[in-house]
């Protein structure tokens, strides 16, 4: 790791000197944008981490990870979640960690796709407003891996059976069914269902995604529910967005093994082109992948076979 960082720093320094030389030797090029020339992180370095955004939602962003071994990657991901950690300087200023400062990982164990993570006692110093979001962030960050489906959280070797402040009970084994950014909207405790819907948010020109778990009595099938939620003009908070046109119609869908084919009318297209916006493709796809377990979402418009496909990419 140290060797990698040394090589990277050397490469960046060399490139910076080269840019400086070009800048002074060729004055006509002084409007070159430095950001476009120096790319610190390539796509392979970037992995998903769930952090608190400025609206107090746990949201999915991509951050650089340089480790190769899965347990070392887990440690590096968790380092972003710890408040005041050195790696926090790579986090965009609109986001923050959520695990209390000085928390350490004492031990990690991965067996049968279940990751047991043993934290130091500082984890219990979380404030009541953040404690549930902290569990959500840990679970969703670490279940982005292909080889991790479930999480067991220990503190100083003992299972964390309840939230530290509110004492709300926790399952012994956690997975994405724990939910995230929960919204409660039910009239009876009978026949409760929960559905995860991903919304869009932006910081400047950068897009990121915020999942919301709605807990209600809605008995519609998950595919219909996701599409109708994303079409709705009424979104829980004004800073959450959906770019799916309210006049888009899902005519029908077909599930073939790990793939779902969605047949839409042409109102799913961007108003200014015959393209489906990236934000539309990914909010629908991520929502369906989390709710019905498919690994590929295929968009078909007016039953024409110009399919657009989004494939689930789990991290290694």
PDB file of C-alpha atoms in Angstrom:
ATOM      1  CA  UNK A   1       0.000   0.000   0.000  1.00  0.00           C
ATOM      2  CA  UNK A   2       2.797   2.453   0.952  1.00  0.00           C
ATOM      3  CA  UNK A   3       4.668   1.546  -2.208  1.00  0.00           C
ATOM      4  CA  UNK A   4       1.530   2.169  -4.299  1.00  0.00           C
ATOM      5  CA  UNK A   5       1.007   5.558  -2.686  1.00  0.00           C
ATOM      6  CA  UNK A   6       4.626   6.510  -3.259  1.00  0.00           C
ATOM      7  CA  UNK A   7       4.405   5.637  -6.959  1.00  0.00           C
ATOM      8  CA  UNK A   8       1.133   7.557  -7.243  1.00  0.00           C
ATOM      9  CA  UNK A   9       2.564  10.661  -5.583  1.00  0.00           C
ATOM     10  CA  UNK A  10       5.618  10.501  -7.852  1.00  0.00           C
ATOM     11  CA  UNK A  11       3.401  10.193 -10.948  1.00  0.00           C
ATOM     12  CA  UNK A  12       1.212  13.116  -9.886  1.00  0.00           C
ATOM     13  CA  UNK A  13       4.238  15.301  -9.084  1.00  0.00           C
ATOM     14  CA  UNK A  14       5.831  14.515 -12.469  1.00  0.00           C
ATOM     15  CA  UNK A  15       2.603  15.271 -14.298  1.00  0.00           C
ATOM     16  CA  UNK A  16       2.137  18.515 -12.397  1.00  0.00           C
ATOM     17  CA  UNK A  17       5.660  19.639 -13.427  1.00  0.00           C
ATOM     18  CA  UNK A  18       4.901  18.735 -17.042  1.00  0.00           C
ATOM     19  CA  UNK A  19       1.702  20.787 -16.956  1.00  0.00           C
ATOM     20  CA  UNK A  20       3.581  23.723 -15.457  1.00  0.00           C
ATOM     21  CA  UNK A  21       6.141  23.502 -18.270  1.00  0.00           C
ATOM     22  CA  UNK A  22       3.410  23.466 -20.921  1.00  0.00           C
ATOM     23  CA  UNK A  23       1.713  26.392 -19.200  1.00  0.00           C
ATOM     24  CA  UNK A  24       4.786  28.626 -19.393  1.00  0.00           C
ATOM     25  CA  UNK A  25       6.217  27.452 -22.731  1.00  0.00           C
ATOM     26  CA  UNK A  26       2.916  27.668 -24.606  1.00  0.00           C
ATOM     27  CA  UNK A  27       0.982  30.689 -23.350  1.00  0.00           C
ATOM     28  CA  UNK A  28      -1.936  30.059 -25.750  1.00  0.00           C
ATOM     29  CA  UNK A  29      -2.718  26.924 -23.777  1.00  0.00           C
ATOM     30  CA  UNK A  30      -3.167  28.710 -20.462  1.00  0.00           C
ATOM     31  CA  UNK A  31      -6.900  28.080 -20.525  1.00  0.00           C
ATOM     32  CA  UNK A  32      -6.351  24.310 -20.228  1.00  0.00           C
ATOM     33  CA  UNK A  33      -8.433  22.938 -17.359  1.00  0.00           C
ATOM     34  CA  UNK A  34      -6.165  21.204 -14.884  1.00  0.00           C
ATOM     35  CA  UNK A  35      -8.997  18.919 -13.758  1.00  0.00           C
ATOM     36  CA  UNK A  36      -9.342  17.435 -17.240  1.00  0.00           C
ATOM     37  CA  UNK A  37      -5.648  16.547 -17.451  1.00  0.00           C
ATOM     38  CA  UNK A  38      -4.967  15.113 -14.024  1.00  0.00           C
ATOM     39  CA  UNK A  39      -7.250  12.204 -13.128  1.00  0.00           C
ATOM     40  CA  UNK A  40      -6.246  10.953  -9.705  1.00  0.00           C
ATOM     41  CA  UNK A  41      -8.628   7.999  -9.620  1.00  0.00           C
ATOM     42  CA  UNK A  42      -9.655   5.697 -12.442  1.00  0.00           C
ATOM     43  CA  UNK A  43     -12.980   3.841 -12.441  1.00  0.00           C
ATOM     44  CA  UNK A  44     -11.411   0.645 -11.070  1.00  0.00           C
ATOM     45  CA  UNK A  45     -10.344   2.474  -7.897  1.00  0.00           C
ATOM     46  CA  UNK A  46     -13.842   3.740  -7.121  1.00  0.00           C
ATOM     47  CA  UNK A  47     -16.163   1.753  -4.875  1.00  0.00           C
ATOM     48  CA  UNK A  48     -19.505   2.429  -3.239  1.00  0.00           C
ATOM     49  CA  UNK A  49     -19.671   3.983   0.214  1.00  0.00           C
ATOM     50  CA  UNK A  50     -22.843   5.170   1.974  1.00  0.00           C
ATOM     51  CA  UNK A  51     -22.367   8.456   3.826  1.00  0.00           C
ATOM     52  CA  UNK A  52     -24.631  11.109   5.336  1.00  0.00           C
ATOM     53  CA  UNK A  53     -25.351  13.893   2.868  1.00  0.00           C
ATOM     54  CA  UNK A  54     -26.132  17.477   3.811  1.00  0.00           C
ATOM     55  CA  UNK A  55     -29.852  16.646   3.928  1.00  0.00           C
ATOM     56  CA  UNK A  56     -29.205  13.935   6.548  1.00  0.00           C
ATOM     57  CA  UNK A  57     -29.876  11.040   4.194  1.00  0.00           C
ATOM     58  CA  UNK A  58     -27.554   8.043   3.959  1.00  0.00           C
ATOM     59  CA  UNK A  59     -26.559   8.241   0.296  1.00  0.00           C
ATOM     60  CA  UNK A  60     -24.453   6.254  -2.135  1.00  0.00           C
ATOM     61  CA  UNK A  61     -21.296   7.817  -3.544  1.00  0.00           C
ATOM     62  CA  UNK A  62     -18.108   6.467  -5.106  1.00  0.00           C
ATOM     63  CA  UNK A  63     -14.768   6.954  -3.356  1.00  0.00           C
ATOM     64  CA  UNK A  64     -11.239   5.742  -4.123  1.00  0.00           C
ATOM     65  CA  UNK A  65     -10.146   2.407  -2.651  1.00  0.00           C
ATOM     66  CA  UNK A  66      -6.640   1.113  -3.294  1.00  0.00           C
ATOM     67  CA  UNK A  67      -6.584  -2.206  -1.448  1.00  0.00           C
ATOM     68  CA  UNK A  68      -6.993  -5.554  -3.239  1.00  0.00           C
ATOM     69  CA  UNK A  69      -7.881  -8.027  -0.490  1.00  0.00           C
ATOM     70  CA  UNK A  70     -11.587  -7.988   0.408  1.00  0.00           C
ATOM     71  CA  UNK A  71     -11.023  -7.592   4.171  1.00  0.00           C
ATOM     72  CA  UNK A  72      -8.586  -4.748   3.597  1.00  0.00           C
ATOM     73  CA  UNK A  73     -11.144  -3.094   1.295  1.00  0.00           C
ATOM     74  CA  UNK A  74     -13.722  -3.449   4.090  1.00  0.00           C
ATOM     75  CA  UNK A  75     -11.367  -1.620   6.469  1.00  0.00           C
ATOM     76  CA  UNK A  76     -10.729   1.150   3.943  1.00  0.00           C
ATOM     77  CA  UNK A  77     -14.457   1.594   3.294  1.00  0.00           C
ATOM     78  CA  UNK A  78     -15.226   1.758   7.004  1.00  0.00           C
ATOM     79  CA  UNK A  79     -12.455   4.345   7.439  1.00  0.00           C
ATOM     80  CA  UNK A  80     -14.563   6.760   5.352  1.00  0.00           C
ATOM     81  CA  UNK A  81     -17.492   6.242   7.718  1.00  0.00           C
ATOM     82  CA  UNK A  82     -15.505   7.143  10.852  1.00  0.00           C
ATOM     83  CA  UNK A  83     -15.768  10.806  11.843  1.00  0.00           C
ATOM     84  CA  UNK A  84     -12.436  12.611  11.902  1.00  0.00           C
ATOM     85  CA  UNK A  85     -10.516   9.794  10.203  1.00  0.00           C
ATOM     86  CA  UNK A  86      -7.590  10.797   7.967  1.00  0.00           C
ATOM     87  CA  UNK A  87      -9.415   9.443   4.904  1.00  0.00           C
ATOM     88  CA  UNK A  88     -12.220  11.978   5.474  1.00  0.00           C
ATOM     89  CA  UNK A  89     -10.252  14.539   3.465  1.00  0.00           C
ATOM     90  CA  UNK A  90     -11.203  12.600   0.301  1.00  0.00           C
ATOM     91  CA  UNK A  91     -14.921  12.942   1.118  1.00  0.00           C
ATOM     92  CA  UNK A  92     -16.826  15.730  -0.697  1.00  0.00           C
ATOM     93  CA  UNK A  93     -17.609  18.530   1.763  1.00  0.00           C
ATOM     94  CA  UNK A  94     -21.380  17.961   1.450  1.00  0.00           C
ATOM     95  CA  UNK A  95     -21.033  14.482   2.999  1.00  0.00           C
ATOM     96  CA  UNK A  96     -19.879  13.239   6.381  1.00  0.00           C
ATOM     97  CA  UNK A  97     -18.975  10.088   8.221  1.00  0.00           C
ATOM     98  CA  UNK A  98     -21.346   8.691  10.807  1.00  0.00           C
ATOM     99  CA  UNK A  99     -19.367   6.249  12.989  1.00  0.00           C
ATOM    100  CA  UNK A 100     -18.052   7.980  16.166  1.00  0.00           C
ATOM    101  CA  UNK A 101     -14.473   9.244  16.062  1.00  0.00           C
ATOM    102  CA  UNK A 102     -11.672   6.983  17.316  1.00  0.00           C
ATOM    103  CA  UNK A 103     -13.716   3.825  16.610  1.00  0.00           C
ATOM    104  CA  UNK A 104     -11.456   0.986  15.495  1.00  0.00           C
ATOM    105  CA  UNK A 105     -12.005  -2.339  13.793  1.00  0.00           C
ATOM    106  CA  UNK A 106     -10.645  -4.964  16.179  1.00  0.00           C
ATOM    107  CA  UNK A 107     -11.330  -8.003  14.039  1.00  0.00           C
ATOM    108  CA  UNK A 108     -12.939  -9.145  10.790  1.00  0.00           C
ATOM    109  CA  UNK A 109     -14.148 -12.584   9.788  1.00  0.00           C
ATOM    110  CA  UNK A 110     -15.856 -13.660   6.557  1.00  0.00           C
ATOM    111  CA  UNK A 111     -17.598 -17.042   6.402  1.00  0.00           C
ATOM    112  CA  UNK A 112     -20.329 -18.202   4.010  1.00  0.00           C
ATOM    113  CA  UNK A 113     -20.918 -14.637   2.781  1.00  0.00           C
ATOM    114  CA  UNK A 114     -21.511 -13.408   6.353  1.00  0.00           C
ATOM    115  CA  UNK A 115     -19.087 -10.713   7.514  1.00  0.00           C
ATOM    116  CA  UNK A 116     -18.563 -10.415  11.270  1.00  0.00           C
ATOM    117  CA  UNK A 117     -17.068  -7.058  12.150  1.00  0.00           C
ATOM    118  CA  UNK A 118     -15.840  -6.422  15.700  1.00  0.00           C
ATOM    119  CA  UNK A 119     -15.652  -2.722  16.630  1.00  0.00           C
ATOM    120  CA  UNK A 120     -14.056  -1.029  19.619  1.00  0.00           C
ATOM    121  CA  UNK A 121     -16.313   0.393  22.360  1.00  0.00           C
ATOM    122  CA  UNK A 122     -16.177   3.888  20.825  1.00  0.00           C
ATOM    123  CA  UNK A 123     -18.888   2.752  18.387  1.00  0.00           C
ATOM    124  CA  UNK A 124     -21.352   3.100  21.284  1.00  0.00           C
ATOM    125  CA  UNK A 125     -20.686   6.845  21.514  1.00  0.00           C
ATOM    126  CA  UNK A 126     -22.970   7.525  18.546  1.00  0.00           C
ATOM    127  CA  UNK A 127     -25.683  10.108  19.142  1.00  0.00           C
ATOM    128  CA  UNK A 128     -29.340   9.111  19.059  1.00  0.00           C
ATOM    129  CA  UNK A 129     -30.091  10.992  15.832  1.00  0.00           C
ATOM    130  CA  UNK A 130     -27.412   9.012  13.984  1.00  0.00           C
ATOM    131  CA  UNK A 131     -27.521   5.553  15.564  1.00  0.00           C
ATOM    132  CA  UNK A 132     -29.964   3.920  13.143  1.00  0.00           C
ATOM    133  CA  UNK A 133     -28.402   5.624  10.136  1.00  0.00           C
ATOM    134  CA  UNK A 134     -25.003   4.356  11.317  1.00  0.00           C
ATOM    135  CA  UNK A 135     -26.202   0.737  11.100  1.00  0.00           C
ATOM    136  CA  UNK A 136     -27.786   1.428   7.692  1.00  0.00           C
ATOM    137  CA  UNK A 137     -24.545   2.942   6.370  1.00  0.00           C
ATOM    138  CA  UNK A 138     -22.452  -0.016   7.569  1.00  0.00           C
ATOM    139  CA  UNK A 139     -24.844  -2.631   6.168  1.00  0.00           C
ATOM    140  CA  UNK A 140     -25.380  -1.007   2.770  1.00  0.00           C
ATOM    141  CA  UNK A 141     -21.710  -0.103   2.299  1.00  0.00           C
ATOM    142  CA  UNK A 142     -20.503  -3.634   2.990  1.00  0.00           C
ATOM    143  CA  UNK A 143     -23.224  -5.586   1.153  1.00  0.00           C
ATOM    144  CA  UNK A 144     -22.138  -3.993  -2.135  1.00  0.00           C
ATOM    145  CA  UNK A 145     -19.609  -6.860  -2.304  1.00  0.00           C
ATOM    146  CA  UNK A 146     -20.278  -9.997  -4.341  1.00  0.00           C
ATOM    147  CA  UNK A 147     -19.083 -12.148  -1.419  1.00  0.00           C
ATOM    148  CA  UNK A 148     -20.864 -10.359   1.433  1.00  0.00           C
ATOM    149  CA  UNK A 149     -24.638 -10.762   1.834  1.00  0.00           C
ATOM    150  CA  UNK A 150     -25.066 -10.333   5.581  1.00  0.00           C
ATOM    151  CA  UNK A 151     -23.388  -8.495   8.454  1.00  0.00           C
ATOM    152  CA  UNK A 152     -22.907  -9.320  12.141  1.00  0.00           C
ATOM    153  CA  UNK A 153     -21.816  -6.386  14.292  1.00  0.00           C
ATOM    154  CA  UNK A 154     -19.896  -6.996  17.505  1.00  0.00           C
ATOM    155  CA  UNK A 155     -18.531  -4.473  20.008  1.00  0.00           C
ATOM    156  CA  UNK A 156     -15.478  -5.603  21.990  1.00  0.00           C
ATOM    157  CA  UNK A 157     -16.390  -9.203  21.098  1.00  0.00           C
ATOM    158  CA  UNK A 158     -20.071  -9.011  22.132  1.00  0.00           C
ATOM    159  CA  UNK A 159     -22.968  -8.981  19.656  1.00  0.00           C
ATOM    160  CA  UNK A 160     -24.631  -5.591  19.240  1.00  0.00           C
ATOM    161  CA  UNK A 161     -28.210  -6.588  20.057  1.00  0.00           C
ATOM    162  CA  UNK A 162     -29.731  -3.114  20.315  1.00  0.00           C
ATOM    163  CA  UNK A 163     -29.087   0.451  19.273  1.00  0.00           C
ATOM    164  CA  UNK A 164     -26.826   2.095  21.875  1.00  0.00           C
ATOM    165  CA  UNK A 165     -29.106   4.995  22.906  1.00  0.00           C
ATOM    166  CA  UNK A 166     -32.718   4.193  22.002  1.00  0.00           C
ATOM    167  CA  UNK A 167     -32.262   0.484  22.872  1.00  0.00           C
ATOM    168  CA  UNK A 168     -34.251  -0.511  19.777  1.00  0.00           C
ATOM    169  CA  UNK A 169     -33.662  -4.218  19.138  1.00  0.00           C
ATOM    170  CA  UNK A 170     -31.383  -5.251  16.280  1.00  0.00           C
ATOM    171  CA  UNK A 171     -31.444  -8.534  14.336  1.00  0.00           C
ATOM    172  CA  UNK A 172     -28.467 -10.769  15.102  1.00  0.00           C
ATOM    173  CA  UNK A 173     -27.689 -10.903  11.386  1.00  0.00           C
ATOM    174  CA  UNK A 174     -28.268  -7.790   9.289  1.00  0.00           C
ATOM    175  CA  UNK A 175     -28.844  -7.454   5.557  1.00  0.00           C
ATOM    176  CA  UNK A 176     -30.390  -4.877   3.231  1.00  0.00           C
ATOM    177  CA  UNK A 177     -33.869  -5.794   4.459  1.00  0.00           C
ATOM    178  CA  UNK A 178     -32.954  -3.718   7.540  1.00  0.00           C
ATOM    179  CA  UNK A 179     -33.847  -0.748   5.347  1.00  0.00           C
ATOM    180  CA  UNK A 180     -32.347   2.684   4.896  1.00  0.00           C
ATOM    181  CA  UNK A 181     -33.679   6.234   5.322  1.00  0.00           C
ATOM    182  CA  UNK A 182     -36.958   4.741   6.497  1.00  0.00           C
ATOM    183  CA  UNK A 183     -40.278   6.490   5.840  1.00  0.00           C
ATOM    184  CA  UNK A 184     -43.310   5.144   7.712  1.00  0.00           C
ATOM    185  CA  UNK A 185     -46.722   5.501   6.076  1.00  0.00           C
ATOM    186  CA  UNK A 186     -49.140   2.890   7.372  1.00  0.00           C
ATOM    187  CA  UNK A 187     -52.563   2.775   8.945  1.00  0.00           C
ATOM    188  CA  UNK A 188     -52.316  -0.658  10.528  1.00  0.00           C
ATOM    189  CA  UNK A 189     -49.523  -2.932  11.767  1.00  0.00           C
ATOM    190  CA  UNK A 190     -51.042  -5.804   9.779  1.00  0.00           C
ATOM    191  CA  UNK A 191     -49.615  -6.715   6.367  1.00  0.00           C
ATOM    192  CA  UNK A 192     -46.710  -4.270   6.495  1.00  0.00           C
ATOM    193  CA  UNK A 193     -44.501  -4.200   3.420  1.00  0.00           C
ATOM    194  CA  UNK A 194     -41.295  -2.320   2.698  1.00  0.00           C
ATOM    195  CA  UNK A 195     -39.930  -1.115  -0.606  1.00  0.00           C
ATOM    196  CA  UNK A 196     -36.598   0.526  -1.374  1.00  0.00           C
ATOM    197  CA  UNK A 197     -36.760   3.291  -3.986  1.00  0.00           C
ATOM    198  CA  UNK A 198     -33.641   5.117  -5.193  1.00  0.00           C
ATOM    199  CA  UNK A 199     -33.877   8.844  -5.883  1.00  0.00           C
ATOM    200  CA  UNK A 200     -31.467  11.287  -7.504  1.00  0.00           C
ATOM    201  CA  UNK A 201     -29.592  14.112  -5.914  1.00  0.00           C
ATOM    202  CA  UNK A 202     -26.911  16.440  -7.222  1.00  0.00           C
ATOM    203  CA  UNK A 203     -23.968  18.398  -5.934  1.00  0.00           C
ATOM    204  CA  UNK A 204     -22.938  20.801  -8.656  1.00  0.00           C
ATOM    205  CA  UNK A 205     -22.693  18.658 -11.781  1.00  0.00           C
ATOM    206  CA  UNK A 206     -22.168  15.427  -9.842  1.00  0.00           C
ATOM    207  CA  UNK A 207     -25.074  12.989  -9.504  1.00  0.00           C
ATOM    208  CA  UNK A 208     -25.509  10.634  -6.583  1.00  0.00           C
ATOM    209  CA  UNK A 209     -28.302   8.330  -5.431  1.00  0.00           C
ATOM    210  CA  UNK A 210     -30.303   8.192  -2.207  1.00  0.00           C
ATOM    211  CA  UNK A 211     -32.281   5.045  -1.332  1.00  0.00           C
ATOM    212  CA  UNK A 212     -35.448   5.422   0.737  1.00  0.00           C
ATOM    213  CA  UNK A 213     -37.255   2.497   2.381  1.00  0.00           C
ATOM    214  CA  UNK A 214     -40.987   3.090   2.488  1.00  0.00           C
ATOM    215  CA  UNK A 215     -42.825   0.997   5.082  1.00  0.00           C
ATOM    216  CA  UNK A 216     -46.555   0.869   4.436  1.00  0.00           C
ATOM    217  CA  UNK A 217     -49.574  -1.361   3.745  1.00  0.00           C
ATOM    218  CA  UNK A 218     -49.308  -1.187  -0.055  1.00  0.00           C
ATOM    219  CA  UNK A 219     -50.067  -4.637  -1.475  1.00  0.00           C
ATOM    220  CA  UNK A 220     -49.122  -3.920  -5.095  1.00  0.00           C
ATOM    221  CA  UNK A 221     -46.329  -5.978  -6.638  1.00  0.00           C
ATOM    222  CA  UNK A 222     -42.886  -4.467  -6.190  1.00  0.00           C
ATOM    223  CA  UNK A 223     -42.279  -3.674  -9.868  1.00  0.00           C
ATOM    224  CA  UNK A 224     -45.492  -1.667 -10.209  1.00  0.00           C
ATOM    225  CA  UNK A 225     -44.897   0.018  -6.865  1.00  0.00           C
ATOM    226  CA  UNK A 226     -41.353   1.132  -7.755  1.00  0.00           C
ATOM    227  CA  UNK A 227     -42.430   2.601 -11.100  1.00  0.00           C
ATOM    228  CA  UNK A 228     -45.443   4.385  -9.608  1.00  0.00           C
ATOM    229  CA  UNK A 229     -43.368   5.808  -6.754  1.00  0.00           C
ATOM    230  CA  UNK A 230     -40.795   7.175  -9.206  1.00  0.00           C
ATOM    231  CA  UNK A 231     -43.529   8.656 -11.415  1.00  0.00           C
ATOM    232  CA  UNK A 232     -45.190  10.415  -8.517  1.00  0.00           C
ATOM    233  CA  UNK A 233     -44.976  14.178  -8.280  1.00  0.00           C
ATOM    234  CA  UNK A 234     -45.176  13.849  -4.500  1.00  0.00           C
ATOM    235  CA  UNK A 235     -41.758  12.955  -3.107  1.00  0.00           C
ATOM    236  CA  UNK A 236     -41.102  12.745   0.599  1.00  0.00           C
ATOM    237  CA  UNK A 237     -38.701  15.656   0.696  1.00  0.00           C
ATOM    238  CA  UNK A 238     -38.144  18.384  -1.880  1.00  0.00           C
ATOM    239  CA  UNK A 239     -34.436  17.604  -2.229  1.00  0.00           C
ATOM    240  CA  UNK A 240     -35.149  14.074  -3.490  1.00  0.00           C
ATOM    241  CA  UNK A 241     -35.750  13.901  -7.242  1.00  0.00           C
ATOM    242  CA  UNK A 242     -37.077  11.463  -9.803  1.00  0.00           C
ATOM    243  CA  UNK A 243     -36.582  12.128 -13.495  1.00  0.00           C
ATOM    244  CA  UNK A 244     -39.173   9.561 -14.626  1.00  0.00           C
ATOM    245  CA  UNK A 245     -41.911  11.277 -16.638  1.00  0.00           C
ATOM    246  CA  UNK A 246     -45.316  11.022 -14.940  1.00  0.00           C
ATOM    247  CA  UNK A 247     -46.858  10.038 -18.309  1.00  0.00           C
ATOM    248  CA  UNK A 248     -44.485   7.100 -18.821  1.00  0.00           C
ATOM    249  CA  UNK A 249     -46.446   3.848 -18.835  1.00  0.00           C
ATOM    250  CA  UNK A 250     -45.083   0.415 -17.987  1.00  0.00           C
ATOM    251  CA  UNK A 251     -47.219  -1.706 -20.326  1.00  0.00           C
ATOM    252  CA  UNK A 252     -45.969  -4.994 -18.920  1.00  0.00           C
ATOM    253  CA  UNK A 253     -42.888  -6.731 -17.631  1.00  0.00           C
ATOM    254  CA  UNK A 254     -41.367 -10.193 -17.892  1.00  0.00           C
ATOM    255  CA  UNK A 255     -38.992 -11.851 -15.442  1.00  0.00           C
ATOM    256  CA  UNK A 256     -36.606 -14.391 -16.957  1.00  0.00           C
ATOM    257  CA  UNK A 257     -34.389 -15.863 -14.250  1.00  0.00           C
ATOM    258  CA  UNK A 258     -32.115 -13.058 -13.001  1.00  0.00           C
ATOM    259  CA  UNK A 259     -33.324 -10.635 -15.693  1.00  0.00           C
ATOM    260  CA  UNK A 260     -36.398  -8.411 -15.896  1.00  0.00           C
ATOM    261  CA  UNK A 261     -37.620  -6.918 -19.190  1.00  0.00           C
ATOM    262  CA  UNK A 262     -39.639  -3.709 -18.838  1.00  0.00           C
ATOM    263  CA  UNK A 263     -41.879  -2.667 -21.750  1.00  0.00           C
ATOM    264  CA  UNK A 264     -42.566   1.080 -21.675  1.00  0.00           C
ATOM    265  CA  UNK A 265     -44.290   3.560 -23.958  1.00  0.00           C
ATOM    266  CA  UNK A 266     -42.096   6.260 -25.509  1.00  0.00           C
ATOM    267  CA  UNK A 267     -42.788   8.716 -22.677  1.00  0.00           C
ATOM    268  CA  UNK A 268     -39.871   7.128 -20.842  1.00  0.00           C
ATOM    269  CA  UNK A 269     -37.589   8.931 -23.302  1.00  0.00           C
ATOM    270  CA  UNK A 270     -36.035  12.272 -22.476  1.00  0.00           C
ATOM    271  CA  UNK A 271     -38.278  15.006 -23.883  1.00  0.00           C
ATOM    272  CA  UNK A 272     -35.415  16.358 -26.006  1.00  0.00           C
ATOM    273  CA  UNK A 273     -34.161  13.081 -27.470  1.00  0.00           C
ATOM    274  CA  UNK A 274     -34.897   9.427 -28.082  1.00  0.00           C
ATOM    275  CA  UNK A 275     -32.746   8.452 -25.121  1.00  0.00           C
ATOM    276  CA  UNK A 276     -33.528   7.259 -21.619  1.00  0.00           C
ATOM    277  CA  UNK A 277     -31.813   9.503 -19.098  1.00  0.00           C
ATOM    278  CA  UNK A 278     -29.093   7.874 -17.003  1.00  0.00           C
ATOM    279  CA  UNK A 279     -30.911   8.998 -13.859  1.00  0.00           C
ATOM    280  CA  UNK A 280     -34.078   7.205 -14.997  1.00  0.00           C
ATOM    281  CA  UNK A 281     -32.246   3.983 -15.884  1.00  0.00           C
ATOM    282  CA  UNK A 282     -30.343   3.824 -12.620  1.00  0.00           C
ATOM    283  CA  UNK A 283     -33.117   4.797 -10.206  1.00  0.00           C
ATOM    284  CA  UNK A 284     -35.369   2.121 -11.715  1.00  0.00           C
ATOM    285  CA  UNK A 285     -32.628  -0.509 -12.004  1.00  0.00           C
ATOM    286  CA  UNK A 286     -31.155  -0.098  -8.518  1.00  0.00           C
ATOM    287  CA  UNK A 287     -34.646  -0.096  -6.987  1.00  0.00           C
ATOM    288  CA  UNK A 288     -35.651  -3.317  -8.762  1.00  0.00           C
ATOM    289  CA  UNK A 289     -32.328  -5.025  -8.011  1.00  0.00           C
ATOM    290  CA  UNK A 290     -32.751  -4.347  -4.298  1.00  0.00           C
ATOM    291  CA  UNK A 291     -36.442  -5.297  -4.184  1.00  0.00           C
ATOM    292  CA  UNK A 292     -36.775  -8.366  -6.395  1.00  0.00           C
ATOM    293  CA  UNK A 293     -33.194  -9.606  -6.583  1.00  0.00           C
ATOM    294  CA  UNK A 294     -32.667  -9.382 -10.348  1.00  0.00           C
ATOM    295  CA  UNK A 295     -29.179  -8.796 -11.742  1.00  0.00           C
ATOM    296  CA  UNK A 296     -30.134  -7.259 -15.081  1.00  0.00           C
ATOM    297  CA  UNK A 297     -32.823  -4.734 -16.019  1.00  0.00           C
ATOM    298  CA  UNK A 298     -33.732  -4.437 -19.708  1.00  0.00           C
ATOM    299  CA  UNK A 299     -35.653  -1.428 -21.042  1.00  0.00           C
ATOM    300  CA  UNK A 300     -37.740  -1.937 -24.193  1.00  0.00           C
ATOM    301  CA  UNK A 301     -39.794   0.888 -25.723  1.00  0.00           C
ATOM    302  CA  UNK A 302     -42.981   0.301 -27.757  1.00  0.00           C
ATOM    303  CA  UNK A 303     -42.020  -3.378 -27.970  1.00  0.00           C
ATOM    304  CA  UNK A 304     -39.195  -2.561 -30.399  1.00  0.00           C
ATOM    305  CA  UNK A 305     -36.115  -4.685 -29.828  1.00  0.00           C
ATOM    306  CA  UNK A 306     -33.697  -1.816 -29.311  1.00  0.00           C
ATOM    307  CA  UNK A 307     -33.038  -2.984 -25.781  1.00  0.00           C
ATOM    308  CA  UNK A 308     -31.162  -0.894 -23.242  1.00  0.00           C
ATOM    309  CA  UNK A 309     -29.700  -3.011 -20.475  1.00  0.00           C
ATOM    310  CA  UNK A 310     -28.370  -2.204 -16.990  1.00  0.00           C
ATOM    311  CA  UNK A 311     -26.415  -5.014 -15.319  1.00  0.00           C
ATOM    312  CA  UNK A 312     -25.762  -5.229 -11.608  1.00  0.00           C
ATOM    313  CA  UNK A 313     -22.060  -4.855 -10.874  1.00  0.00           C
ATOM    314  CA  UNK A 314     -21.119  -6.158  -7.454  1.00  0.00           C
ATOM    315  CA  UNK A 315     -17.709  -5.307  -6.071  1.00  0.00           C
ATOM    316  CA  UNK A 316     -14.977  -7.878  -5.562  1.00  0.00           C
TER     317      UNK A 316
END
